[in-house]
Short mmCIF file of C-alpha atoms and ligand atoms in Angstrom, two decimals:
data_model
loop_
_atom_site.label_atom_id
_atom_site.label_comp_id
_atom_site.label_asym_id
_atom_site.label_seq_id
_atom_site.Cartn_x
_atom_site.Cartn_y
_atom_site.Cartn_z
CA MET A 1 -34.06 -45.23 65.99
CA ASN A 2 -35.70 -45.16 69.43
CA PHE A 3 -34.24 -47.49 72.03
CA THR A 4 -35.83 -49.24 75.00
CA LYS A 5 -32.90 -51.30 76.28
CA ALA A 6 -29.15 -51.16 76.78
CA ILE A 7 -26.44 -53.61 77.82
CA VAL A 8 -23.33 -52.41 79.66
CA ARG A 9 -20.43 -54.15 81.38
CA LYS A 10 -18.92 -52.74 84.57
CA PRO A 11 -15.24 -51.77 84.30
CA SER A 12 -12.67 -54.11 85.81
CA PRO A 13 -9.63 -53.09 87.89
CA SER A 14 -7.67 -54.38 84.86
CA LEU A 15 -8.98 -51.34 82.87
CA GLU A 16 -5.55 -49.74 83.23
CA LYS A 17 -4.19 -52.50 80.97
CA GLY A 18 -6.66 -51.57 78.22
CA LEU A 19 -5.33 -50.87 74.76
CA THR A 20 -4.59 -47.22 74.24
CA THR A 21 -2.91 -44.65 72.06
CA ALA A 22 -4.00 -41.72 74.28
CA LYS A 23 -1.29 -40.07 76.27
CA LEU A 24 -3.54 -39.10 79.16
CA GLY A 25 -2.13 -41.32 81.91
CA LEU A 26 -3.62 -44.41 83.54
CA PRO A 27 -7.33 -44.54 84.36
CA VAL A 28 -8.21 -44.38 88.06
CA PHE A 29 -10.36 -47.44 88.67
CA GLU A 30 -12.56 -46.01 91.46
CA LYS A 31 -13.29 -42.93 89.36
CA ALA A 32 -14.06 -45.12 86.34
CA VAL A 33 -16.58 -47.05 88.46
CA ARG A 34 -18.29 -43.79 89.55
CA GLN A 35 -18.36 -42.47 85.99
CA HIS A 36 -19.76 -45.77 84.70
CA SER A 37 -22.47 -45.75 87.33
CA LYS A 38 -23.51 -42.20 86.35
CA TYR A 39 -23.48 -43.21 82.67
CA VAL A 40 -25.88 -46.05 83.52
CA GLN A 41 -28.08 -43.68 85.55
CA THR A 42 -28.24 -41.34 82.57
CA LEU A 43 -29.30 -44.14 80.22
CA LYS A 44 -32.02 -45.11 82.71
CA ARG A 45 -33.19 -41.50 83.08
CA LEU A 46 -33.46 -41.31 79.29
CA GLY A 47 -35.86 -44.24 79.40
CA LEU A 48 -33.71 -47.33 78.84
CA GLU A 49 -33.92 -50.58 80.76
CA VAL A 50 -30.25 -51.36 81.39
CA THR A 51 -28.75 -54.85 81.80
CA GLU A 52 -25.50 -54.50 83.77
CA LEU A 53 -23.00 -57.30 83.19
CA GLU A 54 -20.27 -58.06 85.70
CA ALA A 55 -16.71 -56.85 85.11
CA SER A 56 -14.28 -59.21 83.38
CA ASP A 57 -10.71 -59.16 84.74
CA PRO A 58 -9.14 -61.16 81.89
CA PHE A 59 -10.44 -58.63 79.32
CA PRO A 60 -9.41 -55.06 80.27
CA ASP A 61 -11.38 -53.57 77.34
CA ALA A 62 -14.55 -55.60 77.91
CA THR A 63 -16.39 -52.58 79.35
CA PHE A 64 -16.41 -51.26 75.76
CA VAL A 65 -19.27 -53.61 74.87
CA GLU A 66 -20.25 -51.71 71.73
CA ASP A 67 -17.33 -53.19 69.78
CA VAL A 68 -18.31 -56.83 70.13
CA ALA A 69 -21.79 -56.71 68.60
CA LEU A 70 -23.88 -54.77 66.12
CA LEU A 71 -27.55 -54.76 67.06
CA THR A 72 -30.11 -54.23 64.30
CA PRO A 73 -33.91 -54.38 64.53
CA HIS A 74 -33.74 -57.88 62.97
CA CYS A 75 -30.63 -59.54 64.40
CA ALA A 76 -27.57 -59.26 66.60
CA ILE A 77 -24.24 -59.65 64.79
CA ILE A 78 -21.38 -60.77 67.01
CA THR A 79 -18.16 -59.32 65.64
CA ASN A 80 -14.61 -60.62 65.40
CA PRO A 81 -12.66 -57.77 67.05
CA GLY A 82 -9.52 -56.65 65.26
CA ALA A 83 -7.34 -56.55 68.40
CA PRO A 84 -6.16 -60.05 69.43
CA SER A 85 -6.58 -59.23 73.14
CA ARG A 86 -10.29 -58.47 72.58
CA LYS A 87 -11.34 -61.53 70.56
CA GLY A 88 -12.42 -63.51 73.67
CA GLU A 89 -14.93 -60.78 74.60
CA THR A 90 -17.34 -62.18 72.00
CA LYS A 91 -17.89 -65.37 74.04
CA LEU A 92 -18.74 -63.22 77.08
CA ILE A 93 -21.45 -61.27 75.26
CA GLU A 94 -22.97 -64.18 73.31
CA PRO A 95 -25.29 -65.62 76.03
CA ILE A 96 -26.91 -62.29 76.88
CA LEU A 97 -27.48 -61.46 73.21
CA LYS A 98 -29.03 -64.89 72.64
CA SER A 99 -31.44 -64.15 75.47
CA PHE A 100 -32.66 -60.99 73.68
CA PHE A 101 -32.32 -61.86 69.96
CA GLU A 102 -33.78 -64.77 68.03
CA ASN A 103 -31.34 -64.23 65.16
CA VAL A 104 -27.64 -64.10 66.03
CA GLU A 105 -25.05 -63.85 63.22
CA TYR A 106 -21.24 -63.85 63.34
CA ILE A 107 -18.28 -62.17 61.67
CA SER A 108 -15.53 -64.76 61.32
CA GLU A 109 -11.84 -65.13 60.36
CA PRO A 110 -10.22 -63.97 58.21
CA GLY A 111 -12.52 -60.95 58.50
CA THR A 112 -12.25 -58.64 61.50
CA LEU A 113 -14.73 -56.02 62.60
CA ASP A 114 -15.23 -53.79 65.65
CA ALA A 115 -18.79 -52.48 65.79
CA GLY A 116 -17.39 -49.11 66.90
CA ASP A 117 -16.63 -48.84 63.19
CA VAL A 118 -20.30 -49.13 62.21
CA ILE A 119 -22.70 -46.21 62.23
CA GLU A 120 -26.40 -46.68 61.48
CA ILE A 121 -28.15 -43.73 59.85
CA GLU A 122 -31.87 -44.16 59.23
CA GLY A 123 -31.54 -47.85 58.41
CA GLU A 124 -28.32 -47.61 56.35
CA TYR A 125 -25.05 -48.91 57.80
CA PHE A 126 -21.71 -47.19 57.13
CA ILE A 127 -18.70 -49.39 57.96
CA GLY A 128 -15.28 -47.86 58.60
CA ILE A 129 -12.29 -49.74 57.25
CA SER A 130 -9.77 -49.12 60.02
CA GLU A 131 -6.90 -50.77 61.85
CA ARG A 132 -9.53 -52.93 63.57
CA THR A 133 -12.04 -53.54 60.77
CA SER A 134 -10.82 -55.22 57.60
CA ALA A 135 -12.38 -55.08 54.13
CA LYS A 136 -13.16 -58.80 54.49
CA GLY A 137 -14.97 -58.21 57.80
CA ALA A 138 -16.93 -55.35 56.25
CA GLN A 139 -17.94 -57.52 53.26
CA GLN A 140 -19.18 -60.25 55.62
CA LEU A 141 -21.26 -57.67 57.47
CA ILE A 142 -22.71 -56.28 54.22
CA LEU A 143 -23.79 -59.80 53.19
CA ILE A 144 -25.43 -60.40 56.59
CA LEU A 145 -27.23 -57.04 56.38
CA HIS A 146 -28.50 -57.95 52.87
CA GLN A 147 -30.04 -61.16 54.26
CA TYR A 148 -32.22 -58.92 56.44
CA GLY A 149 -33.01 -56.38 53.70
CA LEU A 150 -30.50 -53.83 55.03
CA GLN A 151 -27.73 -51.96 53.18
CA GLY A 152 -24.11 -51.41 54.17
CA TYR A 153 -21.40 -49.18 52.66
CA THR A 154 -17.69 -48.93 53.43
CA VAL A 155 -15.80 -45.75 54.37
CA PRO A 156 -12.01 -45.51 54.94
CA VAL A 157 -10.93 -44.36 58.41
CA GLN A 158 -7.59 -42.50 58.42
CA ASP A 159 -7.57 -41.01 61.93
CA GLY A 160 -9.09 -42.07 65.21
CA LEU A 161 -9.62 -45.59 66.51
CA HIS A 162 -13.01 -46.25 64.96
CA LEU A 163 -15.37 -44.59 62.47
CA LYS A 164 -17.63 -43.62 65.37
CA SER A 165 -14.71 -41.94 67.14
CA SER A 166 -15.19 -39.23 64.50
CA ILE A 167 -18.86 -39.21 63.55
CA SER A 168 -22.24 -39.59 65.26
CA TYR A 169 -25.82 -39.44 63.98
CA LEU A 170 -28.06 -37.05 65.90
CA GLY A 171 -31.36 -37.61 64.07
CA ASN A 172 -33.05 -34.90 61.95
CA ASN A 173 -30.68 -35.75 59.08
CA THR A 174 -27.80 -34.29 61.13
CA LEU A 175 -24.32 -35.61 61.85
CA LEU A 176 -21.76 -34.46 64.39
CA ALA A 177 -18.36 -35.03 62.77
CA THR A 178 -14.68 -34.16 62.77
CA ALA A 179 -13.27 -32.20 59.82
CA ASP A 180 -12.05 -35.46 58.19
CA PHE A 181 -15.60 -36.63 57.67
CA SER A 182 -17.51 -33.37 57.31
CA ASN A 183 -16.24 -33.11 53.72
CA HIS A 184 -16.52 -36.79 52.85
CA PRO A 185 -18.68 -37.26 49.71
CA ILE A 186 -20.63 -40.18 51.21
CA PHE A 187 -21.98 -37.94 53.99
CA GLN A 188 -22.84 -34.85 51.95
CA LYS A 189 -26.58 -35.55 51.98
CA TYR A 190 -26.63 -34.83 55.74
CA ASN A 191 -26.42 -31.57 57.66
CA ILE A 192 -23.08 -31.67 59.44
CA ILE A 193 -22.08 -30.00 62.69
CA GLU A 194 -18.28 -29.98 62.58
CA VAL A 195 -16.53 -30.31 65.92
CA ASN A 196 -13.74 -27.93 66.74
CA GLU A 197 -10.28 -29.47 66.22
CA GLU A 198 -9.58 -29.21 69.96
CA GLU A 199 -12.76 -31.16 70.78
CA THR A 200 -12.54 -34.13 68.40
CA TYR A 201 -13.25 -36.57 71.27
CA ALA A 202 -16.74 -35.06 71.51
CA ALA A 203 -17.56 -36.24 67.98
CA ASN A 204 -18.46 -39.56 69.61
CA ALA A 205 -21.88 -38.67 70.99
CA LEU A 206 -25.04 -40.71 71.52
CA LEU A 207 -28.59 -39.92 70.50
CA ILE A 208 -30.89 -41.53 73.10
CA ASN A 209 -34.58 -41.00 72.66
CA GLY A 210 -34.35 -37.39 71.52
CA LYS A 211 -31.47 -36.26 73.78
CA VAL A 212 -27.80 -36.12 72.82
CA MET A 213 -25.32 -37.53 75.36
CA VAL A 214 -21.87 -35.94 74.99
CA PRO A 215 -18.67 -36.34 77.01
CA ARG A 216 -18.36 -33.72 79.77
CA GLY A 217 -16.07 -30.76 79.28
CA PHE A 218 -16.38 -30.03 75.57
CA TYR A 219 -18.00 -26.63 75.89
CA HIS A 220 -17.77 -25.48 72.29
CA THR A 221 -19.50 -28.65 71.07
CA VAL A 222 -22.26 -28.27 73.67
CA ASP A 223 -22.81 -24.68 72.50
CA GLN A 224 -22.96 -25.78 68.87
CA LEU A 225 -25.47 -28.53 69.65
CA GLU A 226 -27.69 -26.32 71.80
CA HIS A 227 -27.58 -23.58 69.19
CA ALA A 228 -28.75 -26.15 66.62
CA GLY A 229 -31.70 -27.00 68.89
CA PHE A 230 -30.51 -30.27 70.47
CA GLU A 231 -31.08 -31.12 74.13
CA VAL A 232 -27.71 -32.14 75.54
CA GLU A 233 -26.79 -34.43 78.46
CA GLU A 234 -23.13 -34.22 79.49
CA VAL A 235 -21.60 -37.35 81.00
CA ALA A 236 -18.08 -37.57 82.47
CA VAL A 237 -16.07 -40.37 80.83
CA SER A 238 -12.50 -39.10 81.30
CA GLU A 239 -11.21 -42.42 82.72
CA PHE A 240 -12.44 -44.28 79.63
CA GLU A 241 -10.97 -41.67 77.28
CA LYS A 242 -7.57 -42.57 78.79
CA VAL A 243 -7.93 -46.03 77.23
CA ASP A 244 -9.31 -44.86 73.88
CA GLY A 245 -12.92 -45.50 74.86
CA GLY A 246 -15.70 -43.20 73.67
CA LEU A 247 -19.13 -42.54 75.12
CA SER A 248 -20.88 -44.89 72.69
CA CYS A 249 -18.38 -47.73 73.30
CA LEU A 250 -19.76 -48.19 76.83
CA SER A 251 -23.16 -49.56 75.80
CA LEU A 252 -25.14 -51.57 73.30
CA ARG A 253 -28.53 -49.98 72.65
CA PHE A 254 -31.56 -51.64 71.08
N1 LIG B 1 -9.23 -49.55 74.51
C1 LIG B 1 -10.27 -49.72 73.57
C2 LIG B 1 -9.80 -50.39 72.36
O1 LIG B 1 -8.65 -50.17 71.98
O2 LIG B 1 -10.48 -51.17 71.75
#
């Protein structure tokens, strides 16, 4: 899918209180701001018109806008995040999505869903059942997708925060994936580039208008991608990695 627009939210000084399982220390706010600004510049250079939302102090994870909405060509679906501290982020994103989308749908209790668990591959939606996304949330999403003529399928997530922590679609029928998913039967119809076990964070990459954005510093993955013919853009996101945020989590693209 080609994109023309993106929505991001600037990080807040409260970022250091973001949910995390990573043992990488606290994020340095000023560095996070610089990295976020370069991320936005990269999206713009790749052709996107970027709407930058102001930081939200009460919600330390609100910079990870990808989790609170799934954007399809036909509608925006506002999620019900699985982490209690993130549920209020949906009210923050709602007005801006209503300004861009005529159709806005909702995931509601008792279902939970983080859109970081949803990967779109050529019009099909794969939904990870994870600690954040429940089977009930996934079923609600599948029913919404059906209303718009779209299909959704569930996939269990054993490791990593979200499904997209471990798998990304790069176009040309090709996935970048960790070993957990490279052998999964549901993905066998795709060519799979398996990330090295020391570089699993790089499995969360972003295809933007023909280029692949990857987190900076994962040299083996960059080599693999370039060898496979992809044009790669490295972006530093180390401060977001410290709070379990991936490259894709920092934007909504449409
Ligand atoms: N810190 C990102 C998340 O846990 O949702």
